[in-house]
mmCIF file of C-alpha atoms and ligand atoms in Angstrom:
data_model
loop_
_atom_site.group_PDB
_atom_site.id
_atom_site.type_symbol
_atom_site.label_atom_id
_atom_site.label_comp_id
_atom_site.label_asym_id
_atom_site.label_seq_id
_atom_site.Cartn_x
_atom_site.Cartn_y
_atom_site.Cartn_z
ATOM 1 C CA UNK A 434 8.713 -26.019 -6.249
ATOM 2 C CA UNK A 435 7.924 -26.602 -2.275
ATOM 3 C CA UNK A 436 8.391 -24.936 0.445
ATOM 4 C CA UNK A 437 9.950 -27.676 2.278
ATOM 5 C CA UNK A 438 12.375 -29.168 0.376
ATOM 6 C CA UNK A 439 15.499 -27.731 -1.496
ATOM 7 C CA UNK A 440 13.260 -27.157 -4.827
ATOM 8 C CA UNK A 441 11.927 -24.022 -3.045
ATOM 9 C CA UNK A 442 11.467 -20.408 -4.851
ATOM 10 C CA UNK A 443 11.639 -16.849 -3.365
ATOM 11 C CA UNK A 444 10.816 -14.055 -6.035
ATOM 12 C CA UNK A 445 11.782 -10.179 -4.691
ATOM 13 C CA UNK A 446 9.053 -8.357 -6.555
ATOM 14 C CA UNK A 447 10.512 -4.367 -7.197
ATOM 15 C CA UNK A 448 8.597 -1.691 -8.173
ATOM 16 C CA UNK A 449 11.341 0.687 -10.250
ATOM 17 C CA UNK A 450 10.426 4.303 -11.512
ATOM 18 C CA UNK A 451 13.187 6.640 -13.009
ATOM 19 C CA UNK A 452 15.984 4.129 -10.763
ATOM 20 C CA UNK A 453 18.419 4.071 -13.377
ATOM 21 C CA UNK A 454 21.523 4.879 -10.423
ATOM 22 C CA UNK A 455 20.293 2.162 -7.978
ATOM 23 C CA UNK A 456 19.245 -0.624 -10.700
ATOM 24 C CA UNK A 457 22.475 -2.317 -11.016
ATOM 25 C CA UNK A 458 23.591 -1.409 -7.106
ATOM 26 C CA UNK A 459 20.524 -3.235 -5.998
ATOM 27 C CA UNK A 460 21.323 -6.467 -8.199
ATOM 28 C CA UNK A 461 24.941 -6.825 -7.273
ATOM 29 C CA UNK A 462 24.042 -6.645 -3.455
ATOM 30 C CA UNK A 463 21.317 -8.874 -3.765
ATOM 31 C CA UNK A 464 23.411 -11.535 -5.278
ATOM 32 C CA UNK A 465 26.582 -10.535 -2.641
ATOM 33 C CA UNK A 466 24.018 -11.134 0.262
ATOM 34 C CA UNK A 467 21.748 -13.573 -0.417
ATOM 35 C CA UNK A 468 24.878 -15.651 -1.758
ATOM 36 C CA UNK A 469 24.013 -18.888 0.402
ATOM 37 C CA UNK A 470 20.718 -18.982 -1.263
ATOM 38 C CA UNK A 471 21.270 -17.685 -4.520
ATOM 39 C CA UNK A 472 19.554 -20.965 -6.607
ATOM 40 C CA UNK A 473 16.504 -20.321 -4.904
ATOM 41 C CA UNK A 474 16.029 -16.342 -5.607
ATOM 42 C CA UNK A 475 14.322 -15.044 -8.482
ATOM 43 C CA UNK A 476 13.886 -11.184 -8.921
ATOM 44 C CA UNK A 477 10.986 -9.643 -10.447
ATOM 45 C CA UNK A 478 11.292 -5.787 -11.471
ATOM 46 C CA UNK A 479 8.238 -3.895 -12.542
ATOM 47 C CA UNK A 480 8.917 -0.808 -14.396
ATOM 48 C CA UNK A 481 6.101 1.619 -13.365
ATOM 49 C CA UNK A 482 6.251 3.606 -16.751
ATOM 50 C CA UNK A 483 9.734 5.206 -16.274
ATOM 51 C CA UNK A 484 11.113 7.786 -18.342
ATOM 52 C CA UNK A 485 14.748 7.671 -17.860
ATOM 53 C CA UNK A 486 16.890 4.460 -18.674
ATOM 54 C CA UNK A 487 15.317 2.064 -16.135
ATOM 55 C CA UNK A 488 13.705 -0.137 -18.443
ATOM 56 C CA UNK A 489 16.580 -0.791 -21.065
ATOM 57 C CA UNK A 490 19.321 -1.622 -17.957
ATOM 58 C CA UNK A 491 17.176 -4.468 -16.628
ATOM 59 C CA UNK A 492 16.649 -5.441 -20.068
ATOM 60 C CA UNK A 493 20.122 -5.422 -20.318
ATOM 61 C CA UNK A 494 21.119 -7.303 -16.762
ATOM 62 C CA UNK A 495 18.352 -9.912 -18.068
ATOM 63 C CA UNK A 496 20.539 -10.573 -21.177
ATOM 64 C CA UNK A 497 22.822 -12.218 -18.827
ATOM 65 C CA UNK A 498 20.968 -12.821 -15.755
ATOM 66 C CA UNK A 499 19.021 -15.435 -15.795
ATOM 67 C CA UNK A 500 17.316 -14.996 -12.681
ATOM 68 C CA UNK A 501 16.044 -12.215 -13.614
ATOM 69 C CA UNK A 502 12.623 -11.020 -15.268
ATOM 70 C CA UNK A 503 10.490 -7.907 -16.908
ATOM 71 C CA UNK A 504 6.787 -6.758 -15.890
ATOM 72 C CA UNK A 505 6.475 -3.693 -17.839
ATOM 73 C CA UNK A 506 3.704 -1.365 -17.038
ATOM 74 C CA UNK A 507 2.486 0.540 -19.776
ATOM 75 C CA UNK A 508 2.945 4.104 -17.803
ATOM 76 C CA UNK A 509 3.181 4.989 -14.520
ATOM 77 C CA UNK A 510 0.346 3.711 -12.400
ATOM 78 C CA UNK A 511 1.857 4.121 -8.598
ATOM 79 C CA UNK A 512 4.244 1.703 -6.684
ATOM 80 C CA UNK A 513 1.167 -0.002 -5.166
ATOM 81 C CA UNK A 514 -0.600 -1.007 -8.537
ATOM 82 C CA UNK A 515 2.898 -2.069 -9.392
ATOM 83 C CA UNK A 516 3.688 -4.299 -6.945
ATOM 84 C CA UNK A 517 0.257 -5.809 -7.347
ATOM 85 C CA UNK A 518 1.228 -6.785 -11.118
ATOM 86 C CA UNK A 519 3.509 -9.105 -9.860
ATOM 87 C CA UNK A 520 1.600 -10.568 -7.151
ATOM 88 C CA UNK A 521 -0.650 -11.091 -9.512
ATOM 89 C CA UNK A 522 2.145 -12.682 -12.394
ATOM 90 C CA UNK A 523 4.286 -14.199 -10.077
ATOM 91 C CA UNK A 524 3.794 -17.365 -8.858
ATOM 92 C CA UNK A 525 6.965 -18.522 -6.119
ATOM 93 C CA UNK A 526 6.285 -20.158 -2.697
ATOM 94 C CA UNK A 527 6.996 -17.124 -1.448
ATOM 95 C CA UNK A 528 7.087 -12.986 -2.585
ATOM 96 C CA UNK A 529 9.216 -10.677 -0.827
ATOM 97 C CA UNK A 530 8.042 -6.722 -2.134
ATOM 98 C CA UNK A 531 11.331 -4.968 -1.813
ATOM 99 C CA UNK A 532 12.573 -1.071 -2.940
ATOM 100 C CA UNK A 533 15.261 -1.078 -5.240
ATOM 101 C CA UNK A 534 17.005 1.945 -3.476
ATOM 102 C CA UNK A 535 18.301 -0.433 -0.675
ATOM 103 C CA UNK A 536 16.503 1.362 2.223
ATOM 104 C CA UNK A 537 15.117 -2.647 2.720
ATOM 105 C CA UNK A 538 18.220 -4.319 3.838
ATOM 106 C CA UNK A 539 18.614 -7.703 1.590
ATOM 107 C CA UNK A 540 19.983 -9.384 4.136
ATOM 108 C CA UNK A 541 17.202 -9.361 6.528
ATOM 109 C CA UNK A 542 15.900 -11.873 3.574
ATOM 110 C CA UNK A 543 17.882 -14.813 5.295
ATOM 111 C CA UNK A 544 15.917 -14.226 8.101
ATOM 112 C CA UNK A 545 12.811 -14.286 6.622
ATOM 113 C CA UNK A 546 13.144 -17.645 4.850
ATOM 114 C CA UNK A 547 14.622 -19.409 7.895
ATOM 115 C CA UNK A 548 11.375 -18.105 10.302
ATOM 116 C CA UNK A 549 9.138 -19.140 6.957
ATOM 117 C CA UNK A 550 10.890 -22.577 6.432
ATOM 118 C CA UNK A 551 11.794 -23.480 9.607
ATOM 119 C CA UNK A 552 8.599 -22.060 11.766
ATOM 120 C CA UNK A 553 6.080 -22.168 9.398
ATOM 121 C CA UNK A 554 5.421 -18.660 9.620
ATOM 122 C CA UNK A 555 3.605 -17.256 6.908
ATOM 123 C CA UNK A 556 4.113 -13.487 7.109
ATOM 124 C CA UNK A 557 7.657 -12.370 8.052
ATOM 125 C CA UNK A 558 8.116 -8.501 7.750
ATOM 126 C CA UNK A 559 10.721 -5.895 9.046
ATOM 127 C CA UNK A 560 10.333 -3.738 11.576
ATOM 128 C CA UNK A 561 12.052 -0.733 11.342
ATOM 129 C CA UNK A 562 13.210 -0.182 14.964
ATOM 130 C CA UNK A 563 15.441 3.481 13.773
ATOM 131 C CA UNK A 564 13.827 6.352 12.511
ATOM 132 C CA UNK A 565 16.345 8.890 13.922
ATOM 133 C CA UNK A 566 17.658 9.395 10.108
ATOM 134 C CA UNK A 567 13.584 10.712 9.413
ATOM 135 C CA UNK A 568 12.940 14.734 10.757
ATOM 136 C CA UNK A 569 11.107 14.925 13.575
ATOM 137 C CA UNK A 570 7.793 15.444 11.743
ATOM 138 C CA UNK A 571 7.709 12.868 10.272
ATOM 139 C CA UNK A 572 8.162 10.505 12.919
ATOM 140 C CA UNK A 573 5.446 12.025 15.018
ATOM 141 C CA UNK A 574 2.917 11.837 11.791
ATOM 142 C CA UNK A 575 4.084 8.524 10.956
ATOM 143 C CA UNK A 576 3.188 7.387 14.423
ATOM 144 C CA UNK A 577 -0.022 9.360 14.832
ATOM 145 C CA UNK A 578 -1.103 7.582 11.952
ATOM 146 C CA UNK A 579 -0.514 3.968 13.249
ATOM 147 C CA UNK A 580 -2.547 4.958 16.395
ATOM 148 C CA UNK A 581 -5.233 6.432 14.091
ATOM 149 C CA UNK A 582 -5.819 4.026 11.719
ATOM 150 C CA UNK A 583 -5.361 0.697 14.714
ATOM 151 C CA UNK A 584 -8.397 2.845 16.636
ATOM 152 C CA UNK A 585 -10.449 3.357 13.760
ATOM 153 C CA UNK A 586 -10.160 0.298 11.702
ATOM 154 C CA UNK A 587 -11.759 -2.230 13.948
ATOM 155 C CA UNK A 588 -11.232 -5.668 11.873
ATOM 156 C CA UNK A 589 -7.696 -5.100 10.198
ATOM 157 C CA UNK A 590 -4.983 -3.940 12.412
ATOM 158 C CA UNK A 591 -1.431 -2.972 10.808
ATOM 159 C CA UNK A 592 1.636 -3.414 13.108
ATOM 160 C CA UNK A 593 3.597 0.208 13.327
ATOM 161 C CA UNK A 594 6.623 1.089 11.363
ATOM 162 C CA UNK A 595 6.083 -1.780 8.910
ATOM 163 C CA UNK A 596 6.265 -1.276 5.807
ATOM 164 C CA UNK A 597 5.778 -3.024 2.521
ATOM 165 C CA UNK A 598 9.038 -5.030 2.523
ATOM 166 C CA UNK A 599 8.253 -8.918 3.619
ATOM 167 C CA UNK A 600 8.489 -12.439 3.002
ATOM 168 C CA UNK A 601 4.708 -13.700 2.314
ATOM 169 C CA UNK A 602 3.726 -17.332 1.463
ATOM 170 C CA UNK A 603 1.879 -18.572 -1.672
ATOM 171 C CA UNK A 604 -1.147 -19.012 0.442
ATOM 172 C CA UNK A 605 -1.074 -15.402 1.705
ATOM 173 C CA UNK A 606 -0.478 -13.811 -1.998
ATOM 174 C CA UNK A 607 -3.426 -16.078 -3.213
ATOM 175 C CA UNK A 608 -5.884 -14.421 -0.467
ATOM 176 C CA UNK A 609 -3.922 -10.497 -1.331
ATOM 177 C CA UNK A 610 -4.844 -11.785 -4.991
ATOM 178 C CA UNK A 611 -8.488 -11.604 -4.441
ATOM 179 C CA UNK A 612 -8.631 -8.510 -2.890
ATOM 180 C CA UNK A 613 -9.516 -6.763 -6.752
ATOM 181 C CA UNK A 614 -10.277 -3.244 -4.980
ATOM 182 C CA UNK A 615 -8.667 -0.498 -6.975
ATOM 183 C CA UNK A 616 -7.932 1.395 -4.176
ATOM 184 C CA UNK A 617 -4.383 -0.401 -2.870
ATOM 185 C CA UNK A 618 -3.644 0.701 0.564
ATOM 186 C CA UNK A 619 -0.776 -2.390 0.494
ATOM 187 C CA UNK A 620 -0.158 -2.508 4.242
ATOM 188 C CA UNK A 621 -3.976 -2.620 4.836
ATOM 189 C CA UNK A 622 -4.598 -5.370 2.109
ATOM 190 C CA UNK A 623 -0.983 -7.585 3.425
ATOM 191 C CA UNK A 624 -3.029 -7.429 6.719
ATOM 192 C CA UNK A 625 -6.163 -7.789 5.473
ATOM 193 C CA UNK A 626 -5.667 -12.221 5.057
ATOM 194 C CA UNK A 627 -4.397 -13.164 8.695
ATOM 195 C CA UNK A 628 -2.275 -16.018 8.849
ATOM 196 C CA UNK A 629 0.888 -16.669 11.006
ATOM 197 C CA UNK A 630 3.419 -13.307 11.506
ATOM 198 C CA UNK A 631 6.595 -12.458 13.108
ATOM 199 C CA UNK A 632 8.227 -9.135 12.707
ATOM 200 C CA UNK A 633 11.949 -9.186 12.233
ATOM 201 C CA UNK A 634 13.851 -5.643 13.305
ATOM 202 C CA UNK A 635 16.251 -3.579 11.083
ATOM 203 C CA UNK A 636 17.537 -0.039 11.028
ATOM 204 C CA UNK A 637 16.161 1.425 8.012
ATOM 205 C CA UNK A 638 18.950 2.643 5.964
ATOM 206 C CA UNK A 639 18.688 6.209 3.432
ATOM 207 C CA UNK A 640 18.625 5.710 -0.245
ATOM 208 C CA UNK A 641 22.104 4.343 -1.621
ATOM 209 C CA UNK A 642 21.457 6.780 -4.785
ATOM 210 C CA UNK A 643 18.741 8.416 -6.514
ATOM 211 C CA UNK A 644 15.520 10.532 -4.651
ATOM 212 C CA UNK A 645 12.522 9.477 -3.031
ATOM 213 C CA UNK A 646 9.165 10.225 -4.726
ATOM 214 C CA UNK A 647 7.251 11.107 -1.807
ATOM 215 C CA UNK A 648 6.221 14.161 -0.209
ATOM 216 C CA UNK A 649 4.422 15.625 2.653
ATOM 217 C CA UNK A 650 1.379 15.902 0.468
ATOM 218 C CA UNK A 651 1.346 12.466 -1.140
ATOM 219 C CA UNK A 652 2.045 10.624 2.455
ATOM 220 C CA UNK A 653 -1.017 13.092 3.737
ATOM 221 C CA UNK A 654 -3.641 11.373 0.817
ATOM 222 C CA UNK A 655 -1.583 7.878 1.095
ATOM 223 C CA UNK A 656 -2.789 7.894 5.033
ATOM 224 C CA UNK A 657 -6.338 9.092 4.053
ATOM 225 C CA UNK A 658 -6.497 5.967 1.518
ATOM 226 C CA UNK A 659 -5.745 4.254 4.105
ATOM 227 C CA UNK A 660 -7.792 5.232 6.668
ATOM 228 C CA UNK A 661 -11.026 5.433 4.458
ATOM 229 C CA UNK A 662 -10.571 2.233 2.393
ATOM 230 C CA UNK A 663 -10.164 0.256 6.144
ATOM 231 C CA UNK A 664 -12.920 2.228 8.351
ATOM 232 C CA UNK A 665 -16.443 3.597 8.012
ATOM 233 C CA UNK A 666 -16.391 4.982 11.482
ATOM 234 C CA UNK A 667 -15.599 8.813 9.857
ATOM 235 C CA UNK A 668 -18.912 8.133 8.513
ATOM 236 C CA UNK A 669 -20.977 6.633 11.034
ATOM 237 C CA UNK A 670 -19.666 9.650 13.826
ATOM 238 C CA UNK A 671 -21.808 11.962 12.018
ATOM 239 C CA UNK A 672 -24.874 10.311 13.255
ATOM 240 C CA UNK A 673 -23.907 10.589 17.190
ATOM 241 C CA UNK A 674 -22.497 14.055 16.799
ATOM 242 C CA UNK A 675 -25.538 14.919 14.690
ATOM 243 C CA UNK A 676 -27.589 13.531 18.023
ATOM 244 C CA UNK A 677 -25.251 15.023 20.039
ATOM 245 C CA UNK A 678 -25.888 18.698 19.372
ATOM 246 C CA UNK A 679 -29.950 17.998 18.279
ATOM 247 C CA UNK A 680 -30.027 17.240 22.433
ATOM 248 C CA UNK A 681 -28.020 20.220 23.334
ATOM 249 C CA UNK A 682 -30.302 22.599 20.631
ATOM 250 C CA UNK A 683 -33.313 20.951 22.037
ATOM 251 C CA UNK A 684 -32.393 21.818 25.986
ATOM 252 C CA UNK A 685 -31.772 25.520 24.764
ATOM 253 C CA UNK A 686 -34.731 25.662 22.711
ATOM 254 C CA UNK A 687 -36.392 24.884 26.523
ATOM 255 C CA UNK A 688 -34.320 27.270 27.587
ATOM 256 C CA UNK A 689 -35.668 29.822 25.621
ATOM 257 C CA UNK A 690 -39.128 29.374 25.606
ATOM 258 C CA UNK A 691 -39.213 29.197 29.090
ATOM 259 C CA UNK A 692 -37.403 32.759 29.120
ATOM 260 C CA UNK A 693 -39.612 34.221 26.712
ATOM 261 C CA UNK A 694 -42.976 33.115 28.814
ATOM 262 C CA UNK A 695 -41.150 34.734 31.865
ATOM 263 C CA UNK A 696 -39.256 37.541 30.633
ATOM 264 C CA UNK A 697 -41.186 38.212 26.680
ATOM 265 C CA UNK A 698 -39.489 38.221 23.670
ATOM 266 C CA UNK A 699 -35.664 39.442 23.974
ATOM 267 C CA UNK A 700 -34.724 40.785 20.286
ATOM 268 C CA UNK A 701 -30.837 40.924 21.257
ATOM 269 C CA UNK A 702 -29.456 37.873 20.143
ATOM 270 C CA UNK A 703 -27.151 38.158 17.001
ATOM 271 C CA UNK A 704 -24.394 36.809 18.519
ATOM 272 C CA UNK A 705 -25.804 33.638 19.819
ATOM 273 C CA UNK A 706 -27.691 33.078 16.459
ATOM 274 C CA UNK A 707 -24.372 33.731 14.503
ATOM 275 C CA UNK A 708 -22.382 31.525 16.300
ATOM 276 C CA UNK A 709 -24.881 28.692 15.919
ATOM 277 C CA UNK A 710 -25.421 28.861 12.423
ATOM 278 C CA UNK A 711 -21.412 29.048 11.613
ATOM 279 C CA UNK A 712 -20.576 26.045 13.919
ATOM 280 C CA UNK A 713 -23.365 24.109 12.369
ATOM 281 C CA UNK A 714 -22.791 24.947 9.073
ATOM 282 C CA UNK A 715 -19.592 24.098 9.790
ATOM 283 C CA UNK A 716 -19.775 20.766 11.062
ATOM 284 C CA UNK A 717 -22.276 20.304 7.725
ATOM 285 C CA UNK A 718 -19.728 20.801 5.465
ATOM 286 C CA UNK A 719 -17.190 18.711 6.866
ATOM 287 C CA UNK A 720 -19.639 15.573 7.215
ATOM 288 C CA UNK A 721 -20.254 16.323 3.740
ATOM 289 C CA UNK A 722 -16.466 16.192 2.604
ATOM 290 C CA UNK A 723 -16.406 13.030 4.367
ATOM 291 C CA UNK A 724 -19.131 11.671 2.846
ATOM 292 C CA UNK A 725 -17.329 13.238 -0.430
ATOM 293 C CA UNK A 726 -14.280 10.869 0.670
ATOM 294 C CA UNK A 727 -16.623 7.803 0.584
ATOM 295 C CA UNK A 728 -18.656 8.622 -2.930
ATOM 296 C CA UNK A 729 -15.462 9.241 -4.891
ATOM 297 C CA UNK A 730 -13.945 6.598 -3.717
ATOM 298 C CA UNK A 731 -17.256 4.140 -4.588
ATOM 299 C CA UNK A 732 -16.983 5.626 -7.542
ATOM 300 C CA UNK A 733 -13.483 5.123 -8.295
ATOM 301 C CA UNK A 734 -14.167 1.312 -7.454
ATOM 302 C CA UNK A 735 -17.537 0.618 -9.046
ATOM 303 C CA UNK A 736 -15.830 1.283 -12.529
ATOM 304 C CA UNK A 737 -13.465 -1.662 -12.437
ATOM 305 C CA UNK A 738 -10.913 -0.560 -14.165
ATOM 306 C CA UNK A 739 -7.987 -2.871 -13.755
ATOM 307 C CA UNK A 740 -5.294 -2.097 -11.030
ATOM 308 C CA UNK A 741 -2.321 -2.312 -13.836
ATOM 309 C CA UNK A 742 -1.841 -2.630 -17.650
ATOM 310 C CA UNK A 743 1.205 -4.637 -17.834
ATOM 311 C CA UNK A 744 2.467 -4.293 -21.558
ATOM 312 C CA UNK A 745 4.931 -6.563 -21.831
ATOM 313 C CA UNK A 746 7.133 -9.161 -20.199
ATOM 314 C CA UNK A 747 10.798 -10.624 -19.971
ATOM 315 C CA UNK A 748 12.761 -12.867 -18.499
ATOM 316 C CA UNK A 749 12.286 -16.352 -17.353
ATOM 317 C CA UNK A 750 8.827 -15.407 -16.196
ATOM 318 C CA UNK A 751 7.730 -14.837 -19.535
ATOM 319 C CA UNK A 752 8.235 -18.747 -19.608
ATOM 320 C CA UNK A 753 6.396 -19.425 -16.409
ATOM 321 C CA UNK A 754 3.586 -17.566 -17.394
ATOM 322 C CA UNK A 755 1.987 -18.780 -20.771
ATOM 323 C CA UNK A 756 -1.368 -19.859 -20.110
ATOM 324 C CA UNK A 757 -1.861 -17.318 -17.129
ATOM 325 C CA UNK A 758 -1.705 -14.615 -19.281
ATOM 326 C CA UNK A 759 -4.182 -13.251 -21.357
ATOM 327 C CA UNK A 760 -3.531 -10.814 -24.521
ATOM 328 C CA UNK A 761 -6.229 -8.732 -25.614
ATOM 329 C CA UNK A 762 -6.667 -7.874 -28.724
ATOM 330 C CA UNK A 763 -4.634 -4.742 -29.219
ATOM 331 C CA UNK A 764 -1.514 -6.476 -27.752
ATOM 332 C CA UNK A 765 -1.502 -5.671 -24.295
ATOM 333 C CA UNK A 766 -0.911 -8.409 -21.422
ATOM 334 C CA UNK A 767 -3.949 -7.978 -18.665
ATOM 335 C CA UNK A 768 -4.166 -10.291 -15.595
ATOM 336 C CA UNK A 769 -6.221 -13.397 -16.744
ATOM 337 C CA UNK A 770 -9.161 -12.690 -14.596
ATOM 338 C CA UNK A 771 -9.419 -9.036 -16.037
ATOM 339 C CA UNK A 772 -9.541 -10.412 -19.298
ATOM 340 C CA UNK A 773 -11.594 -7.530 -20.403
ATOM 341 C CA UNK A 774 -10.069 -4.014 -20.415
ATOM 342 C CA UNK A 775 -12.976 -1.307 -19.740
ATOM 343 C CA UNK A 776 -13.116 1.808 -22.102
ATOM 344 C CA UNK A 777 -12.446 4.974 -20.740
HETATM 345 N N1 LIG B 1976 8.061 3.558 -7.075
HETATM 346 C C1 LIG B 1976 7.218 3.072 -8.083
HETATM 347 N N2 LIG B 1976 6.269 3.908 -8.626
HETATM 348 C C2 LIG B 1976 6.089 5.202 -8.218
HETATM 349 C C3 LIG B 1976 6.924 5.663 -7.151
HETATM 350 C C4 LIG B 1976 7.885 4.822 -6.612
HETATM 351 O O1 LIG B 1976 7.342 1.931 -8.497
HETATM 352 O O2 LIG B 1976 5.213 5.894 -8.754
HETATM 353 C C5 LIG B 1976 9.089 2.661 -6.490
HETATM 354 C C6 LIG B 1976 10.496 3.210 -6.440
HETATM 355 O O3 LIG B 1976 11.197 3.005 -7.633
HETATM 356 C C7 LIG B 1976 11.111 2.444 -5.272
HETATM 357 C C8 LIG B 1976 9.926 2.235 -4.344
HETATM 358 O O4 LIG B 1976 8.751 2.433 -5.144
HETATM 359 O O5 LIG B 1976 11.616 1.182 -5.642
HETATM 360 C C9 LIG B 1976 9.945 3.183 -3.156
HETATM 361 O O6 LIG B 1976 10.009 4.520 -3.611
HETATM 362 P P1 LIG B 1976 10.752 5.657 -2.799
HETATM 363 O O7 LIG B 1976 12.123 5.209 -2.403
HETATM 364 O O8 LIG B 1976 10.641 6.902 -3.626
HETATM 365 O O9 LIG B 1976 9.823 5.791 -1.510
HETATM 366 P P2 LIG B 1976 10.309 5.904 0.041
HETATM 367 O O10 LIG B 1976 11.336 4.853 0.274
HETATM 368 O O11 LIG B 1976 10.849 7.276 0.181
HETATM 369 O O12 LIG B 1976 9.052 5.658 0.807
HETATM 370 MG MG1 LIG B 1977 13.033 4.589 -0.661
#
């Protein structure tokens, strides 16, 4: 396998949960529009614990499919920690993550390998240049929280209506690789390695069948994940605001005593105290729920667990994978350099 000869390999890695309608759809247009390079795509699907008839269809397509192959997750443990199973498994010159509902248009994958092959580049991603089929909300959230997270996270910028779907090089899936946080904000960790990029534009198309698994709640904790796994500023501002007001309650405490010398002690004053005391308690809880953010999330980190518990696996990467896999002992496949897996 190399890059730059015709022994190249591209694996589309695709998280599935309960896709049993857009399984099959997803194959055939693969294979329809990525024709000219067919010999040279594999696809990876990773069944994050689905309950309908996901899993036994790509069994099925694998039967007589030889391109492609199994990770099964042994329940459901989020798109992100899915898609980091096979980053982790999968070992191509280059990974393209891709949704198996179609919204990433396959052919935009011809693109990607020509700017990788022929430019060098080592990060090719889609840009989606339409979002007039999203409601209005949600394109002024989604671009609030571009703006948000480019201000506050000062080393790792993410370009803006990117998404997961990509064409990364061996060498940038090796540096993703060790990245072993459990908290997998994917656009921030794709970011996180550098390298070469060039953003390729598409119109992002709706779901070909099936329903999305977001809503307005999960996107509102998927941009806080974000936000706190790349920045410590919302810490750190507690400190200046903190200084802030202690020179504005020092000036009044002047203030006062001054008054009082002049004028003796004033009793009235209920309001002013009242107000004080809510606005600072206030501002105490919130730095508090920030630093809440923070703990749980050092928390959630400091007992490595691992990412993914892949249970079993099919296809032609069950070949390629024989000595990077380790079994434990009750029969489940872990990543080789999470050899252990902790106890509850
Ligand atoms: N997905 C997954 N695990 C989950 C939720 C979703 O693997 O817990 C997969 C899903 O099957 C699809 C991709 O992630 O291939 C994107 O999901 P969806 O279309 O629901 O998200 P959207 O496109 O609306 O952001
Ligand atoms: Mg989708």
């Amino acid at each position: 396998m190399s890059k730059y000869d015709d022994t190249y390999e591209v694996s589309l890695i695709v998280p599935v949960y309960n896709e049993e309608e857009t399984i099959e759809i997803f194959v055939k247009e693969v294979e329809k529009t990525l024709e000219s390079v067919l010999d040279h795509i594999k696809i990876v699907f990773v069944d994050d614990g689905s309950k309908d008839n996901s899993k036994k269809i790509i069994k099925d397509l694998i039967k007589e499919n030889k391109r492609i192959s199994l990770i099964e997750l042994s329940r459901n443990f989020g798109k992100e920690a899915a898609m980091s199973a096979a980053l982790d498994l999968v070992k191509s010159d280059a990974i393209v993550p891709i949704d198996v509902d179609l919204q990433d248009p396959p052919e935009l994958i011809l693109d990607f390998i020509k700017a990788w092959r022929e430019n060098n580049i080592d990060i090719v991603y889609g840009i989606r240049v339409d979002r007039s089929k999203d409601s209005g909300v949600k394109r002024v959230t989604s671009g609030a929280f571009y703006k948000i997270f480019n201000k506050l996270s000062s080393k790792v910028k993410i370009p803006s209506n990117v998404g997961d779907f990509r064409l990364m090089d061996r060498r940038v899936v090796d540096v993703i690789k060790t990245l072993d946080e459990n908290n997998r904000f994917m656009k921030g960790l794709f970011a996180w390695p550098g390298f070469t990029s060039y953003g390729v534009e598409y119109k992002r198309p709706n779901r070909v069948a099936g329903t999305t698994k977001w809503n307005y709640w999960k996107l509102w904790n998927f941009a806080l994940d974000g936000i706190f796994s790349f920045s410590s500023l919302p810490l750190r501002v507690w400190s200046y605001l903190g200084a802030f007001i202690g020179c504005l309650s020092f000036l009044y405490m002047i203030y006062i005593l001054v008054e009082t010398f002049i004028y003796g002690i004033n009793v009235p004053g209920y309001a002013s105290i009242m107000c004080v005391i809510l606005f600072l308690g206030a501002i105490q809880l919130i730095s508090i729920g920030v630093i809440g953010e923070y703990v749980g999330r050092i928390s959630d980190e400091v007992k490595k667990r691992p990412i993914y518990v892949a249970s079993n696996i099919e296809g032609s990467l069950k070949e390629d994978l024989k000595d990077g896999l380790h079994k434990t002992d009750i029969g489940i496949y872990v990543n080789e350099d999470k050899s252990k897996v902790n106890n509850e």
